[in-house]
Amino acid sequence: MSKKEKTFEELMEELEEITNKLEKEKLSLDESVKLFEEGMNISKECNEKLESAEKRISILINEGENITEESFNVGQE
């Protein structure tokens, strides 16, 4: 069974939950570090999704009147 890829909005909600826990809950150092690490991974995934969207927009704009969408892989130039 494949893991469903989360949307940008779902990832942002998770990041907000982690931030709230770190700010409001009394956590041990280990728990805090684990949550921080998880938040950083989510943040990286959000950034990748934003970069992907930006590239898609650039491709559409550069095509001008002949709007076509091209597929590409993030991280491959």
C-alpha atoms as an extended CHARMM CRD file, in Angstrom:
* protein
*
        77  EXT
         1         1  MET       CA              0.0000000000        0.0000000000        0.0000000000  PROA      1               0.0000000000
         2         2  SER       CA              1.4660000000        3.3750000000       -0.9860000000  PROA      2               0.0000000000
         3         3  LYS       CA              1.5350000000        6.3460000000        1.3390000000  PROA      3               0.0000000000
         4         4  LYS       CA             -0.8610000000        9.1300000000        0.2830000000  PROA      4               0.0000000000
         5         5  GLU       CA              1.0170000000       12.3350000000       -0.4140000000  PROA      5               0.0000000000
         6         6  LYS       CA             -0.2240000000       15.1460000000        1.8020000000  PROA      6               0.0000000000
         7         7  THR       CA             -1.3190000000       18.4830000000        0.4150000000  PROA      7               0.0000000000
         8         8  PHE       CA              0.4800000000       21.7170000000        1.2130000000  PROA      8               0.0000000000
         9         9  GLU       CA             -2.4420000000       22.7450000000        3.4150000000  PROA      9               0.0000000000
        10        10  GLU       CA             -2.3460000000       19.4750000000        5.3730000000  PROA      10              0.0000000000
        11        11  LEU       CA              1.3740000000       19.8720000000        5.9390000000  PROA      11              0.0000000000
        12        12  MET       CA              0.9090000000       23.4530000000        7.1290000000  PROA      12              0.0000000000
        13        13  GLU       CA             -1.7280000000       22.2830000000        9.6320000000  PROA      13              0.0000000000
        14        14  GLU       CA              0.6910000000       19.6900000000       10.9840000000  PROA      14              0.0000000000
        15        15  LEU       CA              3.4050000000       22.3110000000       11.2500000000  PROA      15              0.0000000000
        16        16  GLU       CA              1.0380000000       24.6070000000       13.1510000000  PROA      16              0.0000000000
        17        17  GLU       CA              0.1500000000       21.7820000000       15.5610000000  PROA      17              0.0000000000
        18        18  ILE       CA              3.8280000000       21.1090000000       16.2230000000  PROA      18              0.0000000000
        19        19  THR       CA              4.4980000000       24.8040000000       16.7920000000  PROA      19              0.0000000000
        20        20  ASN       CA              1.6190000000       25.0160000000       19.2690000000  PROA      20              0.0000000000
        21        21  LYS       CA              2.8950000000       21.9800000000       21.1670000000  PROA      21              0.0000000000
        22        22  LEU       CA              6.3900000000       23.4160000000       21.3610000000  PROA      22              0.0000000000
        23        23  GLU       CA              5.0920000000       26.7780000000       22.5720000000  PROA      23              0.0000000000
        24        24  LYS       CA              2.3710000000       25.6970000000       25.0000000000  PROA      24              0.0000000000
        25        25  GLU       CA              3.1370000000       22.2360000000       26.3470000000  PROA      25              0.0000000000
        26        26  LYS       CA              5.7160000000       21.3080000000       28.9290000000  PROA      26              0.0000000000
        27        27  LEU       CA              7.8420000000       18.8280000000       27.0340000000  PROA      27              0.0000000000
        28        28  SER       CA             11.0730000000       17.0840000000       27.8510000000  PROA      28              0.0000000000
        29        29  LEU       CA             14.1530000000       18.0440000000       25.9090000000  PROA      29              0.0000000000
        30        30  ASP       CA             13.9770000000       14.7990000000       23.9330000000  PROA      30              0.0000000000
        31        31  GLU       CA             10.3050000000       15.3620000000       23.0460000000  PROA      31              0.0000000000
        32        32  SER       CA             11.0180000000       18.9490000000       22.0350000000  PROA      32              0.0000000000
        33        33  VAL       CA             13.9420000000       17.9660000000       19.8290000000  PROA      33              0.0000000000
        34        34  LYS       CA             11.9060000000       15.1870000000       18.2050000000  PROA      34              0.0000000000
        35        35  LEU       CA              9.0310000000       17.6010000000       17.4450000000  PROA      35              0.0000000000
        36        36  PHE       CA             11.4560000000       20.2390000000       16.1690000000  PROA      36              0.0000000000
        37        37  GLU       CA             13.0570000000       17.6870000000       13.8660000000  PROA      37              0.0000000000
        38        38  GLU       CA              9.6390000000       16.6080000000       12.5850000000  PROA      38              0.0000000000
        39        39  GLY       CA              8.7160000000       20.2560000000       11.9990000000  PROA      39              0.0000000000
        40        40  MET       CA             11.8980000000       20.8530000000       10.0260000000  PROA      40              0.0000000000
        41        41  ASN       CA             11.1380000000       17.8530000000        7.7990000000  PROA      41              0.0000000000
        42        42  ILE       CA              7.5950000000       19.1190000000        7.1990000000  PROA      42              0.0000000000
        43        43  SER       CA              8.9540000000       22.5970000000        6.4720000000  PROA      43              0.0000000000
        44        44  LYS       CA             11.3280000000       21.1400000000        3.8820000000  PROA      44              0.0000000000
        45        45  GLU       CA              8.4570000000       19.2640000000        2.2240000000  PROA      45              0.0000000000
        46        46  CYS       CA              6.3640000000       22.4760000000        2.1390000000  PROA      46              0.0000000000
        47        47  ASN       CA              9.2500000000       24.3300000000        0.5370000000  PROA      47              0.0000000000
        48        48  GLU       CA              9.5770000000       21.6370000000       -2.1370000000  PROA      48              0.0000000000
        49        49  LYS       CA              5.8590000000       21.9070000000       -2.9170000000  PROA      49              0.0000000000
        50        50  LEU       CA              6.1370000000       25.7020000000       -3.2110000000  PROA      50              0.0000000000
        51        51  GLU       CA              9.1420000000       25.4120000000       -5.5230000000  PROA      51              0.0000000000
        52        52  SER       CA              7.2470000000       22.9230000000       -7.6630000000  PROA      52              0.0000000000
        53        53  ALA       CA              4.2510000000       25.2490000000       -7.9220000000  PROA      53              0.0000000000
        54        54  GLU       CA              6.5250000000       28.1740000000       -8.7850000000  PROA      54              0.0000000000
        55        55  LYS       CA              8.1550000000       26.1930000000      -11.6000000000  PROA      55              0.0000000000
        56        56  ARG       CA              4.7550000000       25.1490000000      -12.9640000000  PROA      56              0.0000000000
        57        57  ILE       CA              3.6310000000       28.7970000000      -12.9880000000  PROA      57              0.0000000000
        58        58  SER       CA              6.8520000000       29.8640000000      -14.7260000000  PROA      58              0.0000000000
        59        59  ILE       CA              6.3650000000       27.2050000000      -17.4010000000  PROA      59              0.0000000000
        60        60  LEU       CA              2.7850000000       28.3640000000      -17.9950000000  PROA      60              0.0000000000
        61        61  ILE       CA              3.7890000000       32.0300000000      -18.1870000000  PROA      61              0.0000000000
        62        62  ASN       CA              6.6870000000       31.3330000000      -20.5490000000  PROA      62              0.0000000000
        63        63  GLU       CA              4.4070000000       29.4890000000      -22.9420000000  PROA      63              0.0000000000
        64        64  GLY       CA              2.4110000000       32.6900000000      -23.4780000000  PROA      64              0.0000000000
        65        65  GLU       CA             -0.6660000000       32.1310000000      -25.6070000000  PROA      65              0.0000000000
        66        66  ASN       CA              0.2000000000       28.4760000000      -26.1740000000  PROA      66              0.0000000000
        67        67  ILE       CA             -0.4440000000       27.4480000000      -22.5950000000  PROA      67              0.0000000000
        68        68  THR       CA              0.7340000000       23.9310000000      -21.9650000000  PROA      68              0.0000000000
        69        69  GLU       CA              1.7600000000       22.2360000000      -18.7900000000  PROA      69              0.0000000000
        70        70  GLU       CA              5.0000000000       20.2990000000      -18.7720000000  PROA      70              0.0000000000
        71        71  SER       CA              5.9540000000       17.7640000000      -16.1570000000  PROA      71              0.0000000000
        72        72  PHE       CA              9.2750000000       18.0350000000      -14.3930000000  PROA      72              0.0000000000
        73        73  ASN       CA             11.0280000000       16.6690000000      -11.3450000000  PROA      73              0.0000000000
        74        74  VAL       CA             12.0440000000       18.9640000000       -8.5080000000  PROA      74              0.0000000000
        75        75  GLY       CA             15.7570000000       18.8770000000       -7.9780000000  PROA      75              0.0000000000
        76        76  GLN       CA             16.6000000000       18.0910000000      -11.5770000000  PROA      76              0.0000000000
        77        77  GLU       CA             17.6800000000       21.0880000000      -13.5840000000  PROA      77              0.0000000000
